[in-house]
Short mmCIF file of C-alpha atoms in Angstrom, two decimals:
data_model
loop_
_atom_site.label_atom_id
_atom_site.label_comp_id
_atom_site.label_asym_id
_atom_site.label_seq_id
_atom_site.Cartn_x
_atom_site.Cartn_y
_atom_site.Cartn_z
CA MET A 1 52.92 99.09 -282.53
CA PHE A 2 49.92 100.34 -280.41
CA ARG A 3 47.74 100.44 -283.60
CA ASP A 4 48.90 96.84 -284.38
CA PHE A 5 47.88 95.73 -280.92
CA PHE A 6 44.54 97.40 -281.27
CA TRP A 7 43.51 95.82 -284.55
CA ASN A 8 44.86 92.48 -283.61
CA TYR A 9 43.84 92.37 -279.90
CA PRO A 10 41.84 89.09 -280.45
CA LYS A 11 45.02 87.25 -281.42
CA PHE A 12 47.04 88.81 -278.63
CA PHE A 13 44.23 88.09 -276.05
CA ALA A 14 44.06 84.39 -277.17
CA LYS A 15 47.81 84.17 -277.05
CA PHE A 16 47.88 85.68 -273.45
CA ILE A 17 45.15 83.17 -272.34
CA SER A 18 47.10 80.24 -273.79
CA SER A 19 50.38 81.30 -272.22
CA THR A 20 48.85 81.89 -268.68
CA SER A 21 46.43 78.85 -268.60
CA PRO A 22 45.31 77.49 -266.19
CA LEU A 23 46.21 80.32 -263.88
CA PHE A 24 44.15 82.69 -265.90
CA TYR A 25 40.90 80.54 -265.41
CA ILE A 26 41.49 80.24 -261.68
CA LEU A 27 41.72 84.04 -261.34
CA LEU A 28 38.75 84.55 -263.58
CA SER A 29 36.63 82.16 -261.39
CA LEU A 30 37.68 83.79 -258.18
CA SER A 31 36.87 87.16 -259.65
CA LEU A 32 33.43 86.18 -260.72
CA GLY A 33 32.85 84.37 -257.41
CA TYR A 34 33.59 87.59 -255.52
CA PHE A 35 31.25 89.79 -257.65
CA VAL A 36 28.50 87.24 -257.33
CA PHE A 37 28.95 87.11 -253.49
CA PHE A 38 29.11 90.96 -253.41
CA GLY A 39 25.91 91.01 -255.42
CA PHE A 40 23.97 88.92 -252.91
CA THR A 41 25.33 90.63 -249.76
CA SER A 42 25.55 94.31 -250.82
CA ASN A 43 22.56 96.31 -249.50
CA PHE A 44 22.96 98.60 -252.46
CA VAL A 45 22.66 95.80 -254.98
CA ARG A 46 19.76 94.15 -253.11
CA GLU A 47 17.79 97.38 -252.91
CA PHE A 48 18.30 98.00 -256.58
CA VAL A 49 17.17 94.58 -257.57
CA GLU A 50 14.46 94.11 -254.87
CA GLY A 51 13.24 97.74 -254.36
CA GLN A 52 13.46 97.33 -250.63
CA ASP A 53 10.88 99.28 -248.69
CA THR A 54 12.67 100.61 -245.58
CA THR A 55 9.43 101.74 -243.88
CA VAL A 56 8.26 98.21 -243.27
CA ILE A 57 9.51 95.00 -241.52
CA THR A 58 8.00 91.58 -241.99
CA GLU A 59 8.46 89.07 -239.25
CA ALA A 60 7.42 85.44 -239.37
CA THR A 61 7.05 82.48 -237.09
CA VAL A 62 5.39 79.00 -236.90
CA GLY A 63 2.37 79.59 -234.74
CA THR A 64 -0.81 81.65 -234.53
CA LEU A 65 -2.52 84.39 -232.54
CA LEU A 66 -4.83 82.94 -229.89
CA SER A 67 -5.68 85.94 -227.71
CA THR A 68 -5.64 89.66 -228.24
CA ASN A 69 -6.73 90.52 -224.67
CA PRO A 70 -3.70 91.08 -222.50
CA MET A 71 -5.70 90.86 -219.24
CA TYR A 72 -5.29 87.05 -219.59
CA VAL A 73 -2.09 85.23 -218.88
CA THR A 74 -0.84 83.42 -221.86
CA GLN A 75 2.16 81.10 -222.73
CA ASN A 76 1.68 81.50 -226.38
CA SER A 77 4.59 83.57 -227.86
CA VAL A 78 2.64 85.02 -230.66
CA ASP A 79 0.10 86.47 -228.29
CA ARG A 80 2.79 88.01 -226.17
CA ASP A 81 4.52 89.56 -229.17
CA PHE A 82 1.20 91.05 -230.18
CA TYR A 83 0.62 92.48 -226.73
CA GLU A 84 4.12 94.11 -226.58
CA LEU A 85 3.60 95.83 -229.85
CA VAL A 86 -0.05 97.02 -229.58
CA TYR A 87 -0.55 97.73 -225.84
CA GLU A 88 1.37 99.68 -223.18
CA ARG A 89 2.28 98.41 -219.64
CA PHE A 90 1.28 100.38 -216.58
CA ILE A 91 5.02 100.21 -215.71
CA GLU A 92 7.95 98.31 -217.20
CA VAL A 93 10.35 96.16 -215.12
CA ASP A 94 13.90 95.74 -216.17
CA ALA A 95 16.03 92.57 -216.04
CA SER A 96 16.97 93.22 -212.40
CA GLY A 97 13.34 93.61 -211.26
CA GLU A 98 13.44 97.43 -210.92
CA PRO A 99 10.63 99.55 -212.17
CA VAL A 100 10.92 101.57 -215.35
CA ALA A 101 8.60 104.38 -216.68
CA SER A 102 5.87 103.54 -219.13
CA LEU A 103 2.27 104.76 -218.77
CA ALA A 104 3.25 105.76 -215.16
CA PHE A 105 6.33 107.79 -215.22
CA GLU A 106 6.60 108.94 -211.59
CA TRP A 107 6.05 107.08 -208.41
CA ALA A 108 6.70 107.31 -204.67
CA LYS A 109 6.57 104.74 -201.90
CA THR A 110 4.70 106.60 -199.15
CA SER A 111 4.89 103.54 -196.73
CA ASP A 112 5.59 99.77 -196.91
CA LEU A 113 1.96 99.32 -197.94
CA GLU A 114 1.17 102.38 -200.12
CA TYR A 115 2.47 103.67 -203.43
CA LEU A 116 1.57 106.81 -205.33
CA PHE A 117 1.80 106.82 -209.16
CA LYS A 118 1.65 109.72 -211.65
CA LEU A 119 0.50 108.95 -215.25
CA ARG A 120 1.83 110.52 -218.40
CA GLU A 121 -0.54 113.19 -219.63
CA GLY A 122 -1.34 113.50 -223.38
CA VAL A 123 -1.35 109.68 -223.97
CA PHE A 124 -4.24 108.41 -226.15
CA TRP A 125 -5.87 105.11 -227.17
CA HIS A 126 -5.69 104.29 -230.78
CA ASP A 127 -9.21 105.54 -231.25
CA GLY A 128 -8.27 109.01 -230.00
CA ASN A 129 -9.61 108.87 -226.33
CA PRO A 130 -7.25 109.93 -223.59
CA VAL A 131 -5.68 107.31 -221.22
CA THR A 132 -6.63 108.39 -217.60
CA ALA A 133 -6.62 106.91 -214.13
CA ASP A 134 -10.13 105.63 -214.63
CA ASP A 135 -8.72 103.16 -217.35
CA ILE A 136 -5.86 101.92 -215.03
CA ILE A 137 -8.29 101.43 -212.07
CA TRP A 138 -10.92 99.56 -214.20
CA ASN A 139 -8.16 97.25 -215.65
CA PHE A 140 -6.82 96.22 -212.24
CA GLU A 141 -10.14 95.87 -210.62
CA THR A 142 -11.67 93.83 -213.42
CA SER A 143 -8.70 91.55 -213.61
CA ILE A 144 -8.90 90.89 -209.81
CA PHE A 145 -12.60 90.30 -210.05
CA LEU A 146 -12.19 87.87 -212.96
CA ALA A 147 -9.60 85.91 -211.04
CA GLN A 148 -11.40 85.82 -207.75
CA GLU A 149 -15.02 85.38 -208.78
CA PHE A 150 -14.74 83.48 -212.02
CA GLY A 151 -11.44 81.65 -211.51
CA GLU A 152 -10.09 83.20 -214.71
CA ASP A 153 -6.30 83.21 -215.31
CA THR A 154 -5.78 86.89 -215.33
CA TYR A 155 -2.93 89.01 -213.94
CA GLY A 156 -5.29 89.97 -211.12
CA ARG A 157 -4.45 86.70 -209.39
CA ALA A 158 -1.19 88.26 -208.33
CA LEU A 159 -2.98 91.35 -206.81
CA GLU A 160 -5.23 89.85 -204.21
CA GLY A 161 -6.00 92.42 -201.51
CA VAL A 162 -4.81 95.34 -203.45
CA LYS A 163 -6.91 98.52 -203.44
CA ILE A 164 -6.54 101.34 -205.96
CA GLU A 165 -7.72 104.89 -205.33
CA LYS A 166 -8.06 107.74 -207.83
CA ILE A 167 -6.47 111.05 -206.66
CA ASP A 168 -7.08 112.81 -209.89
CA ASP A 169 -7.28 112.05 -213.62
CA TYR A 170 -3.53 111.33 -213.71
CA THR A 171 -2.72 110.21 -210.14
CA LEU A 172 -3.46 106.98 -208.36
CA ARG A 173 -2.76 105.38 -204.94
CA PHE A 174 -2.15 101.61 -204.49
CA LYS A 175 -2.84 100.14 -200.94
CA LEU A 176 -1.56 96.62 -200.15
CA GLU A 177 -2.78 94.35 -197.39
CA GLU A 178 0.74 93.22 -196.70
CA THR A 179 4.16 93.79 -197.90
CA ASN A 180 4.89 92.16 -201.31
CA ALA A 181 8.41 91.93 -202.76
CA THR A 182 6.80 91.06 -206.16
CA PHE A 183 4.72 94.07 -206.36
CA TRP A 184 6.52 95.76 -209.20
CA GLU A 185 6.21 92.74 -211.46
CA ALA A 186 2.55 92.18 -210.50
CA ILE A 187 1.69 95.70 -211.89
CA SER A 188 3.93 95.43 -214.91
CA VAL A 189 0.96 94.50 -217.16
CA HIS A 190 -0.66 95.69 -220.37
CA MET A 191 -3.74 98.03 -220.25
CA ILE A 192 -6.87 98.03 -222.41
CA PRO A 193 -9.42 100.86 -222.80
CA LYS A 194 -12.29 101.01 -220.21
CA HIS A 195 -14.60 102.77 -222.59
CA ILE A 196 -14.36 99.88 -225.00
CA TYR A 197 -14.74 96.98 -222.60
CA GLU A 198 -16.63 98.12 -219.58
CA ASN A 199 -20.09 97.22 -220.92
CA ILE A 200 -19.04 93.64 -221.92
CA SER A 201 -20.51 90.95 -219.76
CA LEU A 202 -17.73 89.44 -217.57
CA ASN A 203 -19.31 86.01 -218.20
CA ASN A 204 -18.13 86.21 -221.74
CA PHE A 205 -15.21 88.62 -221.40
CA SER A 206 -12.47 86.44 -222.92
CA ARG A 207 -14.73 85.50 -225.80
CA SER A 208 -16.20 88.77 -226.72
CA LYS A 209 -16.16 89.95 -230.26
CA THR A 210 -14.55 93.22 -229.09
CA ASN A 211 -11.29 91.24 -228.87
CA THR A 212 -11.30 90.91 -232.64
CA ASN A 213 -10.89 94.63 -233.00
CA PRO A 214 -8.21 95.34 -230.45
CA ILE A 215 -7.50 98.93 -229.34
CA GLY A 216 -4.43 99.74 -227.40
CA CYS A 217 -2.21 102.69 -226.74
CA GLY A 218 1.03 101.13 -227.77
CA ILE A 219 3.64 102.17 -230.32
CA TYR A 220 1.78 100.31 -233.20
CA LYS A 221 -1.98 100.25 -233.96
CA VAL A 222 -3.82 97.35 -235.59
CA ASP A 223 -4.65 97.72 -239.34
CA SER A 224 -5.80 94.11 -239.84
CA ILE A 225 -5.77 90.58 -238.30
CA SER A 226 -6.27 87.49 -240.42
CA GLN A 227 -5.43 83.76 -240.25
CA ARG A 228 -2.22 84.63 -242.10
CA GLY A 229 -0.95 87.14 -239.64
CA PHE A 230 -1.45 90.81 -238.44
CA VAL A 231 -0.47 94.19 -239.97
CA LEU A 232 0.43 97.12 -237.76
CA SER A 233 1.18 100.80 -238.43
CA ALA A 234 2.88 103.33 -236.21
CA PHE A 235 0.60 105.24 -233.89
CA GLU A 236 1.14 109.00 -234.17
CA GLY A 237 -0.18 109.51 -230.62
CA HIS A 238 2.62 107.61 -228.98
CA TRP A 239 5.35 109.41 -227.12
CA LEU A 240 8.00 107.39 -229.10
CA GLU A 241 8.27 107.54 -232.75
CA PRO A 242 9.53 104.37 -234.56
CA SER A 243 11.60 104.45 -237.72
CA ILE A 244 9.75 101.38 -238.93
CA GLU A 245 6.34 102.77 -239.94
CA ASN A 246 4.71 99.48 -240.72
CA TYR A 247 5.05 96.07 -239.02
CA ARG A 248 3.83 92.82 -240.65
CA TYR A 249 3.82 89.63 -238.65
CA LEU A 250 3.05 86.45 -240.50
CA PHE A 251 1.93 83.03 -239.10
CA PHE A 252 2.86 79.72 -240.76
CA GLU A 253 1.34 76.35 -239.95
CA SER A 254 4.54 74.35 -240.64
CA TYR A 255 8.23 74.86 -241.01
CA ASP A 256 7.96 73.81 -244.66
CA ASP A 257 5.80 76.78 -245.27
CA LEU A 258 8.19 79.05 -243.31
CA ASN A 259 11.22 77.70 -245.27
CA GLY A 260 9.28 78.42 -248.41
CA ALA A 261 8.71 82.05 -247.32
CA ILE A 262 12.38 82.48 -246.60
CA LYS A 263 13.31 81.11 -249.92
CA ASN A 264 10.96 83.43 -251.72
CA ASN A 265 12.35 86.44 -249.96
CA GLU A 266 9.06 87.23 -248.13
CA VAL A 267 10.48 87.89 -244.60
CA ASP A 268 13.00 90.06 -242.81
CA ILE A 269 12.97 88.46 -239.33
CA ILE A 270 12.19 84.95 -238.12
CA ASN A 271 11.78 84.00 -234.49
CA ILE A 272 12.19 80.37 -233.62
CA PHE A 273 13.17 78.07 -230.78
CA ASP A 274 14.09 75.07 -232.94
CA LEU A 275 16.89 76.27 -235.20
CA GLU A 276 17.24 72.75 -236.71
CA LYS A 277 13.92 73.26 -238.63
CA ILE A 278 15.41 76.15 -240.83
CA GLU A 279 16.89 74.64 -244.07
CA ASN A 280 20.01 75.56 -245.76
CA LEU A 281 20.80 78.71 -243.67
CA ASP A 282 24.20 79.01 -245.33
CA ASP A 283 22.41 79.69 -248.58
CA TYR A 284 21.21 83.07 -247.20
CA PRO A 285 24.36 85.16 -246.69
CA PHE A 286 22.19 88.32 -246.40
CA PHE A 287 20.80 86.98 -242.96
CA ARG A 288 22.41 86.90 -239.63
CA ILE A 289 21.43 84.86 -236.51
CA GLU A 290 21.14 86.33 -233.06
CA GLU A 291 20.33 84.15 -229.97
CA SER A 292 19.62 84.52 -226.31
CA VAL A 293 19.39 82.02 -223.47
CA LEU A 294 16.09 82.40 -221.52
CA TYR A 295 17.24 81.82 -218.08
CA ASN A 296 13.81 82.71 -216.69
CA ARG A 297 12.24 79.75 -218.68
CA GLN A 298 12.76 76.11 -218.06
CA LYS A 299 11.75 72.88 -219.63
CA LEU A 300 10.64 70.47 -216.89
CA ILE A 301 9.13 67.10 -216.25
CA PHE A 302 6.53 67.42 -213.50
CA PHE A 303 5.82 64.31 -211.42
CA ASN A 304 2.19 64.16 -210.29
CA THR A 305 2.64 63.73 -206.49
CA ARG A 306 -1.17 63.26 -206.18
CA ARG A 307 -0.72 59.76 -207.59
CA GLU A 308 0.36 57.12 -205.05
CA GLN A 309 3.40 56.04 -207.10
CA PHE A 310 4.76 59.54 -207.36
CA ALA A 311 4.01 60.44 -203.72
CA ASP A 312 7.10 58.33 -202.91
CA VAL A 313 10.09 60.82 -202.98
CA GLU A 314 12.54 57.91 -203.63
CA PHE A 315 10.70 56.87 -206.72
CA ARG A 316 10.82 60.46 -207.96
CA ARG A 317 14.47 60.70 -207.27
CA ALA A 318 15.06 57.54 -209.19
CA LEU A 319 13.29 58.88 -212.24
CA SER A 320 15.46 62.02 -212.00
CA PHE A 321 18.66 59.91 -211.89
CA LEU A 322 17.59 58.10 -215.17
CA ILE A 323 17.86 61.42 -217.16
CA ASP A 324 21.18 62.28 -218.66
CA LYS A 325 20.48 65.96 -219.47
CA GLU A 326 23.62 66.51 -221.51
CA LYS A 327 22.91 63.54 -223.79
CA LEU A 328 19.23 64.51 -223.92
CA LEU A 329 20.07 67.78 -225.55
CA GLU A 330 22.73 66.40 -227.74
CA ASP A 331 20.65 63.45 -229.02
CA ALA A 332 17.54 65.63 -229.46
CA ASP A 333 19.46 68.33 -231.36
CA ILE A 334 18.40 71.04 -228.97
CA GLU A 335 20.41 73.99 -227.87
CA GLY A 336 20.00 75.20 -224.33
CA VAL A 337 21.64 75.48 -220.93
CA LEU A 338 21.25 72.81 -218.44
CA ALA A 339 18.94 73.68 -215.50
CA THR A 340 19.89 72.70 -211.93
CA GLY A 341 17.07 74.05 -209.81
CA PRO A 342 13.92 76.27 -209.54
CA ILE A 343 15.59 79.70 -209.56
CA SER A 344 17.40 81.30 -212.46
CA PRO A 345 21.19 81.11 -212.26
CA ASN A 346 21.16 84.86 -213.00
CA SER A 347 19.28 85.56 -209.91
CA TRP A 348 20.71 87.12 -206.67
CA ALA A 349 18.83 84.33 -204.90
CA PHE A 350 20.44 81.37 -206.88
CA ASN A 351 22.12 78.83 -204.58
CA ASP A 352 25.18 77.71 -206.54
CA SER A 353 26.40 75.47 -203.70
CA LEU A 354 23.73 72.76 -204.29
CA GLU A 355 24.34 69.56 -206.19
CA PRO A 356 21.51 68.79 -208.69
CA LEU A 357 20.22 65.30 -209.14
CA SER A 358 22.46 64.34 -211.96
CA TYR A 359 22.46 61.15 -214.15
CA ASP A 360 23.26 58.12 -212.12
CA LEU A 361 21.86 54.80 -213.63
CA ASP A 362 23.31 52.67 -210.92
CA GLU A 363 21.67 54.74 -208.22
CA ALA A 364 18.29 54.76 -210.11
CA ILE A 365 18.34 50.91 -210.47
CA GLU A 366 19.28 50.47 -206.79
CA ILE A 367 16.31 52.71 -205.65
CA ILE A 368 13.88 50.97 -207.99
CA GLU A 369 14.82 47.53 -206.72
CA SER A 370 14.80 48.74 -203.18
CA LEU A 371 11.09 49.61 -203.73
CA GLY A 372 10.34 45.97 -204.49
CA TYR A 373 10.26 45.97 -208.31
CA GLU A 374 11.89 42.92 -209.96
CA ARG A 375 13.35 43.08 -213.53
CA ASP A 376 12.13 40.69 -216.24
CA SER A 377 15.06 38.83 -217.67
CA GLU A 378 13.55 38.69 -221.17
CA ASP A 379 12.48 42.22 -222.02
CA GLY A 380 14.51 44.12 -219.40
CA TYR A 381 11.55 45.91 -217.90
CA TYR A 382 10.67 45.94 -214.21
CA VAL A 383 7.30 44.39 -213.29
CA THR A 384 4.74 45.40 -210.65
CA ASP A 385 3.18 43.20 -207.92
CA ASP A 386 0.37 42.27 -210.42
CA ASN A 387 3.04 41.10 -212.85
CA LYS A 388 2.55 43.94 -215.31
CA VAL A 389 5.32 45.91 -216.87
CA LEU A 390 6.39 49.09 -214.92
CA SER A 391 5.13 51.70 -217.28
CA LEU A 392 4.49 55.45 -216.97
CA SER A 393 2.81 57.88 -219.38
CA ILE A 394 4.47 61.23 -220.33
CA SER A 395 2.04 63.97 -221.55
CA PHE A 396 3.39 66.77 -223.66
CA PHE A 397 2.43 69.31 -226.28
CA ASP A 398 2.83 67.72 -229.69
CA SER A 399 5.64 69.61 -231.40
CA GLU A 400 8.59 68.22 -233.30
CA LEU A 401 11.00 69.48 -230.66
CA ASN A 402 9.07 67.78 -227.86
CA GLN A 403 8.78 64.68 -229.94
CA ARG A 404 12.58 64.49 -230.17
CA LEU A 405 12.90 65.01 -226.48
CA VAL A 406 10.42 62.30 -225.64
CA GLU A 407 12.08 59.85 -228.04
CA VAL A 408 15.36 60.22 -226.25
CA LEU A 409 13.67 60.09 -222.75
CA THR A 410 11.94 56.79 -223.80
CA GLU A 411 15.28 55.23 -224.41
CA MET A 412 16.74 56.48 -221.23
CA PHE A 413 13.82 55.12 -219.23
CA LYS A 414 14.02 51.82 -221.09
CA GLU A 415 17.68 51.53 -219.98
CA GLY A 416 16.44 51.97 -216.47
CA GLY A 417 13.84 49.20 -216.98
CA ILE A 418 10.72 51.54 -217.25
CA LEU A 419 8.41 51.64 -220.28
CA LEU A 420 7.54 55.30 -221.08
CA ARG A 421 4.24 55.65 -222.93
CA GLU A 422 3.88 58.84 -225.11
CA ARG A 423 0.84 60.95 -224.76
CA PRO A 424 1.04 63.80 -227.39
CA LEU A 425 -1.58 66.56 -227.09
CA ASN A 426 -2.57 69.68 -228.91
CA TYR A 427 -2.45 73.12 -227.26
CA GLU A 428 -6.11 73.18 -226.33
CA GLN A 429 -5.79 69.70 -224.67
CA VAL A 430 -2.91 70.79 -222.61
CA MET A 431 -4.50 74.17 -221.52
CA ARG A 432 -8.10 73.02 -221.09
CA GLU A 433 -7.79 69.40 -220.07
CA ILE A 434 -4.48 68.33 -218.62
CA LEU A 435 -3.72 71.57 -216.50
CA PRO A 436 -7.25 72.06 -215.14
CA THR A 437 -7.83 68.28 -214.22
CA ARG A 438 -4.17 67.53 -213.40
CA ASP A 439 -4.71 64.24 -215.35
CA PHE A 440 -1.20 63.15 -215.99
CA GLU A 441 1.59 61.05 -214.55
CA LEU A 442 4.56 62.80 -216.05
CA LEU A 443 4.14 66.21 -217.83
CA LEU A 444 6.84 67.72 -220.02
CA TYR A 445 6.08 71.35 -219.91
CA GLU A 446 7.86 74.77 -220.13
CA ILE A 447 7.38 77.43 -217.54
CA GLU A 448 8.47 81.04 -217.26
CA VAL A 449 9.30 82.51 -213.81
CA ALA A 450 9.42 86.12 -212.77
CA THR A 451 12.62 88.05 -212.42
CA ASP A 452 11.94 88.28 -208.66
CA PRO A 453 12.90 84.74 -207.10
CA ASP A 454 9.45 84.41 -205.52
CA GLN A 455 7.94 81.07 -206.40
CA TYR A 456 4.94 80.96 -204.06
CA ASN A 457 2.53 80.22 -206.81
CA LEU A 458 4.56 77.31 -208.24
CA TRP A 459 5.23 75.48 -205.12
CA HIS A 460 3.04 76.43 -202.10
CA SER A 461 0.54 73.89 -201.01
CA LEU A 462 -2.35 76.40 -201.32
CA ARG A 463 -1.56 76.67 -205.02
CA ILE A 464 -2.19 72.96 -205.88
CA ASP A 465 -5.54 73.24 -207.51
CA HIS A 466 -6.32 74.70 -210.93
CA PRO A 467 -5.94 77.52 -212.00
CA MET A 468 -3.12 77.78 -209.52
CA LEU A 469 0.32 76.74 -210.78
CA ASN A 470 1.64 74.15 -208.34
CA ILE A 471 1.23 71.55 -211.13
CA SER A 472 3.06 68.74 -209.34
CA GLY A 473 0.85 69.03 -206.31
CA TYR A 474 3.84 69.44 -204.13
CA ASP A 475 3.05 69.81 -200.39
CA TYR A 476 5.74 70.43 -197.80
CA SER A 477 5.03 72.59 -194.77
CA ARG A 478 8.62 73.78 -194.40
CA VAL A 479 8.70 75.07 -198.01
CA ASP A 480 5.43 76.74 -197.44
CA ILE A 481 6.75 78.72 -194.49
CA LEU A 482 9.89 79.81 -196.41
CA LEU A 483 7.94 80.92 -199.42
CA GLU A 484 5.39 82.85 -197.29
CA ARG A 485 8.08 84.61 -195.25
CA ALA A 486 10.30 85.37 -198.18
CA ARG A 487 7.68 87.02 -200.37
CA THR A 488 6.50 89.35 -197.51
CA SER A 489 9.94 90.47 -196.56
CA LEU A 490 11.76 93.49 -198.02
CA ASP A 491 15.07 92.60 -196.47
CA LYS A 492 17.14 91.02 -199.36
CA GLU A 493 19.49 89.05 -197.19
CA GLU A 494 16.70 87.49 -195.18
CA ARG A 495 14.91 86.57 -198.41
CA LYS A 496 18.17 85.17 -199.78
CA GLU A 497 18.53 82.76 -196.76
CA ASP A 498 14.97 81.62 -197.14
CA TYR A 499 15.31 81.03 -200.88
CA PHE A 500 18.61 79.18 -200.37
CA LEU A 501 16.95 76.73 -198.13
CA PHE A 502 13.91 76.45 -200.27
CA GLN A 503 16.07 75.35 -203.21
CA ARG A 504 17.76 72.70 -201.12
CA TYR A 505 14.42 71.22 -200.05
CA LEU A 506 12.89 71.28 -203.53
CA ILE A 507 15.86 69.71 -205.33
CA ASP A 508 16.09 66.95 -202.65
CA ASP A 509 12.25 66.24 -202.81
CA ALA A 510 12.26 66.03 -206.65
CA PRO A 511 8.60 66.90 -207.45
CA VAL A 512 10.02 67.84 -210.76
CA SER A 513 13.05 67.11 -213.00
CA PHE A 514 14.74 70.32 -214.12
CA LEU A 515 15.91 69.82 -217.73
CA TYR A 516 17.20 72.89 -219.42
CA HIS A 517 16.88 76.68 -220.11
CA PRO A 518 15.91 77.07 -223.78
CA LYS A 519 17.59 79.37 -226.42
CA VAL A 520 15.56 81.58 -228.66
CA PHE A 521 16.92 82.45 -232.15
CA PHE A 522 16.26 85.35 -234.45
CA ILE A 523 17.29 85.17 -238.03
CA LEU A 524 17.18 88.73 -239.42
CA ARG A 525 18.54 90.57 -242.38
CA ASN A 526 22.11 91.97 -241.96
CA ASN A 527 21.03 95.62 -242.53
CA ILE A 528 18.41 95.65 -239.78
CA GLU A 529 20.04 97.78 -236.98
CA GLY A 530 19.10 98.56 -233.45
CA PHE A 531 17.97 95.02 -232.67
CA ASP A 532 18.98 94.38 -229.06
CA LEU A 533 18.80 91.12 -227.08
CA ASP A 534 20.68 92.40 -223.98
CA ASN A 535 19.05 91.59 -220.76
CA LEU A 536 16.32 89.65 -222.44
CA VAL A 537 13.93 87.80 -220.00
CA SER A 538 11.19 86.93 -222.27
CA PRO A 539 11.41 86.79 -226.20
CA SER A 540 8.81 89.67 -226.48
CA ASP A 541 11.14 91.93 -224.48
CA ARG A 542 13.02 92.42 -227.82
CA TYR A 543 10.26 95.00 -228.77
CA ARG A 544 10.94 97.29 -225.90
CA ASN A 545 13.33 99.26 -228.08
CA VAL A 546 11.53 98.58 -231.36
CA HIS A 547 11.36 102.41 -231.87
CA GLU A 548 15.16 102.22 -232.37
CA TRP A 549 15.14 99.67 -235.08
CA TYR A 550 15.94 100.85 -238.62
CA TRP A 551 17.11 99.78 -242.04
CA ASP A 552 20.75 100.67 -242.68
CA VAL A 553 20.61 101.70 -246.32
#
């Protein structure tokens, strides 16, 4: 019997298929589907097919590297990623604003105005020279000088009046002119080597060719930089040893190019704010998505209170009432959390008892008409005294995400009888023209605030002119007093009272419309482990545990 079956198995097999059809074909399809899916998602299979190199990670984004010198403040996310990988901070600051060891690993507060710091010994720059107190002092003093004498936007602007003394090669003393609750964040900045930069003319410091060959003391050193990206390798002289020996970071000019790289299996991690631009994510089962809300960042519309029209608080409030924030995010296909005021909702100083200026079309129209504007019955727009359409221009960095926002805002303002004129700008125009000259009516812009609730630089009347950060030109003496008092007090409860009142005044005065806190997304391969977004303040904070990242193979 067995021999008959063996020699005649084709007939028996055909008879079996015939008697079990179509169930047989359904089971066969499901089985094949399972093995195909397993083949795509199995690390073992992928490594066998692709020959995965577990010593390297390739990250990609749409953008480019604009600055390699961390002495300068930058809003460019690629710059900040580069700084975090290549340089080390004097100290770190955690999500609650408390100091954490870095180059300085011990400190003591000897009085309200004096701090003593001890540096790690045996730390080296990437060229082999030791990191000493001379480097630290030179960094801080140079950044302060550039800010004060040249008006440069360096981190030294936050250190006015601070003096630094060398005790020995690895010990320093900081002396403050007045108590400063933001001191820890002010000194949590990246260091560059004195022996490389000290002979460069400060007139040309930001544009020096030395910046094209950056030397840091971070966990990775630079192998190469090009228009396509940068390549880094682990620095053996660092006190931490990463599992990932080589780090490649690729730049793409467009989302089409980035999508092509994903399709061609060229990248392991993608960092992005606009998840809508990544095509067919479901086609890549070997990737996962991780996300974080950046509560210390806000997308805002600044009203230029220097202009007569926007000096009227009622007009500013009317504009705020025209914006339906929930609909704005929904219609513009943007993920984020609605913002309600100037201070992060995660902060101990956040006043959750305040009512934000929410969407109220009827209130907006009532205010506009009370200001003397009359609505044209034909086109629906209000007209000015000289019989011109009531129109406002909105300036913004020209990205696809911002374009979607402005398109929705245009419709909302049209519903309120105001013509909104678009003014798209490139990055250089925003940074070198709009912000320095304050030449705008409405400015759609994203800011990042410190972990500490101090907002002196954003809203004090002494910070109105460039390169200061009071972009709206807001000027209110009561707010000035609150901000001055709160930043020089070390009593948390007293500061909290001042910041609660500050938030009330600012929301009522509406020099800005608070839109939303953005989300940042990371698309990464399933077998990358150690990636940690807990307590993320800025996207580049993800690298603070990069030494713990590894491939699970």
